Amino acid sequence: MLRLLIAVDGSEHSRNAIDAAARLGREGEVEALFVHVREGPTYHGDLTPREYERIGEQSRLHQTQVLDGALAHARQVGLVRVEALAEEGTPDVDIPRVATQRSADMIVMGTRGLGAVGALLLGSTAQRVVHNASVPVLLVK
Ligand code: ATP
Ligand code: MG
């Protein structure tokens, strides 16, 4: 059984990563753990507590949508053993941490994500995960 940690952010590249993961083994041979890391607002000095709470709500809702979307997509492409992990923290630190804690054989992720810089070869999360991870990282275009 190949145990994969698939990092998802709702981007086209991360959907491609799900397709690539499904091709790594026959149905039932791959166990897919989907992780999304929710980042808290970095600056909130000028927000009221109510506004701050509202941003948190939106961010949790977004996380649920990203993970539900990933699970639905995964089942469509034949991944049957799936689990969703909703994490809060810093993606490039917490994706490698979860991979180790959950004994994943490999991390699967997109080369780029939702970031605006279209010309970028490799997004900053992808770069830092490769740097921080102690397991192989499959980067999918
Ligand atoms: P940048 O974030 O540097 O502006 P980007 O958004 O284009 O660039 P990355 O963030 O590195 O690129 O995204 C690469 C891959 O990392 C995505 O396809 C996805 O697999 C994963 N990823 C990015 N953000 C998250 C996150 N918050 N939680 C889980 N996985 C993520
Ligand atoms: Mg990004």
Short mmCIF file of C-alpha atoms and ligand atoms in Angstrom, two decimals:
data_model
loop_
_atom_site.label_atom_id
_atom_site.label_comp_id
_atom_site.label_asym_id
_atom_site.label_seq_id
_atom_site.Cartn_x
_atom_site.Cartn_y
_atom_site.Cartn_z
CA MET A 1 0.00 0.00 0.00
CA LEU A 2 1.40 3.35 -1.05
CA ARG A 3 0.54 6.05 1.45
CA LEU A 4 0.48 9.52 -0.10
CA LEU A 5 0.07 12.92 1.46
CA ILE A 6 -1.53 15.13 -1.18
CA ALA A 7 -1.35 18.86 -0.45
CA VAL A 8 -4.35 20.71 -1.85
CA ASP A 9 -5.15 24.41 -2.17
CA GLY A 10 -7.98 24.25 -4.70
CA SER A 11 -5.76 25.27 -7.62
CA GLU A 12 -5.62 23.62 -11.05
CA HIS A 13 -2.13 22.32 -10.29
CA SER A 14 -3.26 20.66 -7.09
CA ARG A 15 -6.11 19.01 -9.02
CA ASN A 16 -3.49 17.71 -11.45
CA ALA A 17 -1.63 16.35 -8.43
CA ILE A 18 -4.72 14.29 -7.49
CA ASP A 19 -4.87 12.84 -11.01
CA ALA A 20 -1.16 11.97 -10.88
CA ALA A 21 -1.60 10.30 -7.48
CA ALA A 22 -4.44 8.17 -8.83
CA ARG A 23 -2.16 6.92 -11.61
CA LEU A 24 0.50 5.71 -9.18
CA GLY A 25 -1.38 2.53 -8.33
CA ARG A 26 -4.42 0.50 -9.15
CA GLU A 27 -7.68 1.10 -7.30
CA GLY A 28 -7.21 0.30 -3.63
CA GLU A 29 -3.40 0.26 -3.81
CA VAL A 30 -3.02 3.92 -2.94
CA GLU A 31 -4.06 5.50 0.33
CA ALA A 32 -4.51 9.25 -0.07
CA LEU A 33 -4.38 11.68 2.83
CA PHE A 34 -5.44 15.15 1.73
CA VAL A 35 -4.09 18.07 3.66
CA HIS A 36 -4.97 21.74 3.49
CA VAL A 37 -3.22 24.20 5.79
CA ARG A 38 -5.18 27.24 6.78
CA GLU A 39 -3.09 30.32 7.44
CA GLY A 40 -4.30 32.86 9.96
CA PRO A 41 -4.29 36.56 8.98
CA THR A 42 -0.76 37.86 9.45
CA TYR A 43 -1.70 41.45 10.30
CA HIS A 44 -4.86 42.27 12.16
CA GLY A 45 -4.01 45.31 14.22
CA ASP A 46 -6.67 47.45 12.58
CA LEU A 47 -9.43 44.83 12.56
CA THR A 48 -12.22 44.74 15.08
CA PRO A 49 -12.70 41.42 16.91
CA ARG A 50 -15.88 40.93 14.86
CA GLU A 51 -14.02 41.44 11.57
CA TYR A 52 -11.26 39.15 12.74
CA GLU A 53 -13.79 36.46 13.62
CA ARG A 54 -15.45 36.87 10.23
CA ILE A 55 -12.16 36.34 8.37
CA GLY A 56 -11.61 33.17 10.41
CA GLU A 57 -15.10 31.91 9.48
CA GLN A 58 -14.49 32.55 5.79
CA SER A 59 -11.13 30.85 5.95
CA ARG A 60 -12.58 27.74 7.66
CA LEU A 61 -15.36 27.63 5.07
CA HIS A 62 -12.79 27.87 2.27
CA GLN A 63 -10.79 25.04 3.84
CA THR A 64 -13.85 22.79 4.02
CA GLN A 65 -14.65 23.52 0.38
CA VAL A 66 -11.08 22.78 -0.76
CA LEU A 67 -10.97 19.46 1.12
CA ASP A 68 -14.50 18.39 0.09
CA GLY A 69 -13.62 19.22 -3.52
CA ALA A 70 -10.43 17.17 -3.31
CA LEU A 71 -12.26 14.15 -1.85
CA ALA A 72 -14.95 14.30 -4.54
CA HIS A 73 -12.34 14.61 -7.30
CA ALA A 74 -10.27 11.78 -5.80
CA ARG A 75 -13.21 9.37 -5.78
CA GLN A 76 -14.00 10.26 -9.41
CA VAL A 77 -10.50 9.27 -10.49
CA GLY A 78 -10.56 5.99 -8.59
CA LEU A 79 -8.96 6.75 -5.24
CA VAL A 80 -11.04 4.84 -2.71
CA ARG A 81 -8.98 5.08 0.47
CA VAL A 82 -9.14 8.76 1.26
CA GLU A 83 -8.96 10.96 4.33
CA ALA A 84 -9.06 14.76 4.76
CA LEU A 85 -6.82 16.61 7.20
CA ALA A 86 -7.73 20.20 8.04
CA GLU A 87 -4.65 21.84 9.53
CA GLU A 88 -3.95 25.35 10.72
CA GLY A 89 -0.48 26.87 10.57
CA THR A 90 2.17 27.44 7.93
CA PRO A 91 1.90 25.24 4.80
CA ASP A 92 5.62 24.74 4.19
CA VAL A 93 6.18 23.70 7.81
CA ASP A 94 3.01 21.75 8.46
CA ILE A 95 2.85 19.73 5.21
CA PRO A 96 6.25 18.07 5.94
CA ARG A 97 5.33 17.68 9.63
CA VAL A 98 2.06 15.89 8.81
CA ALA A 99 3.87 13.69 6.26
CA THR A 100 6.23 12.48 8.98
CA GLN A 101 3.56 12.14 11.68
CA ARG A 102 1.26 10.16 9.40
CA SER A 103 4.09 8.02 7.98
CA ALA A 104 3.46 9.06 4.38
CA ASP A 105 5.74 7.48 1.76
CA MET A 106 5.62 10.57 -0.41
CA ILE A 107 4.20 14.09 -0.62
CA VAL A 108 2.32 14.94 -3.83
CA MET A 109 1.67 18.59 -4.69
CA GLY A 110 1.42 21.07 -7.55
CA THR A 111 4.37 23.06 -8.85
CA ARG A 112 2.24 26.17 -8.45
CA GLY A 113 -0.92 27.11 -6.65
CA LEU A 114 -3.31 29.99 -6.30
CA GLY A 115 -0.56 32.66 -6.20
CA ALA A 116 -0.86 35.47 -8.70
CA VAL A 117 2.60 35.31 -10.29
CA GLY A 118 1.86 33.22 -13.38
CA ALA A 119 5.43 33.20 -14.66
CA LEU A 120 6.76 31.53 -11.53
CA LEU A 121 8.44 28.15 -12.19
CA LEU A 122 7.87 26.82 -8.71
CA GLY A 123 5.70 28.40 -6.04
CA SER A 124 7.19 29.28 -2.67
CA THR A 125 5.23 26.60 -0.79
CA ALA A 126 6.46 23.92 -3.21
CA GLN A 127 10.08 25.13 -2.92
CA ARG A 128 10.03 25.18 0.87
CA VAL A 129 8.25 21.83 1.20
CA VAL A 130 10.98 20.21 -0.94
CA HIS A 131 13.55 21.84 1.35
CA ASN A 132 11.83 20.83 4.62
CA ALA A 133 10.50 17.36 3.78
CA SER A 134 12.17 14.14 4.88
CA VAL A 135 10.24 12.05 2.33
CA PRO A 136 10.29 12.32 -1.50
CA VAL A 137 8.14 15.07 -3.02
CA LEU A 138 6.33 14.58 -6.34
CA LEU A 139 5.76 17.96 -8.00
CA VAL A 140 2.98 17.96 -10.58
CA LYS A 141 2.50 20.53 -13.37
P1 ATP B 1 3.06 31.51 -3.95
O1 ATP B 1 2.24 30.88 -2.86
O2 ATP B 1 4.54 31.48 -3.67
O3 ATP B 1 2.54 32.84 -4.36
P2 ATP B 1 1.79 29.63 -5.72
O4 ATP B 1 0.55 29.80 -4.88
O5 ATP B 1 1.62 29.72 -7.22
O6 ATP B 1 2.94 30.59 -5.27
P3 ATP B 1 2.50 27.33 -4.09
O7 ATP B 1 1.78 28.01 -2.98
O8 ATP B 1 3.92 26.92 -3.91
O9 ATP B 1 2.42 28.18 -5.44
O10 ATP B 1 1.63 26.04 -4.47
C1 ATP B 1 2.20 24.84 -4.92
C2 ATP B 1 1.39 23.67 -4.40
O11 ATP B 1 1.48 23.66 -2.98
C3 ATP B 1 -0.12 23.68 -4.70
O12 ATP B 1 -0.44 23.16 -5.99
C4 ATP B 1 -0.63 22.78 -3.58
O13 ATP B 1 -0.40 21.42 -3.94
C5 ATP B 1 0.29 23.13 -2.42
N1 ATP B 1 -0.25 24.15 -1.49
C6 ATP B 1 -0.13 25.49 -1.58
N2 ATP B 1 -0.73 26.10 -0.54
C7 ATP B 1 -1.23 25.11 0.23
C8 ATP B 1 -1.97 25.07 1.47
N3 ATP B 1 -2.32 26.20 2.12
N4 ATP B 1 -2.34 23.88 1.98
C9 ATP B 1 -1.99 22.73 1.34
N5 ATP B 1 -1.31 22.70 0.19
C10 ATP B 1 -0.93 23.86 -0.36
MG MG B 2 0.46 29.65 -2.79
#
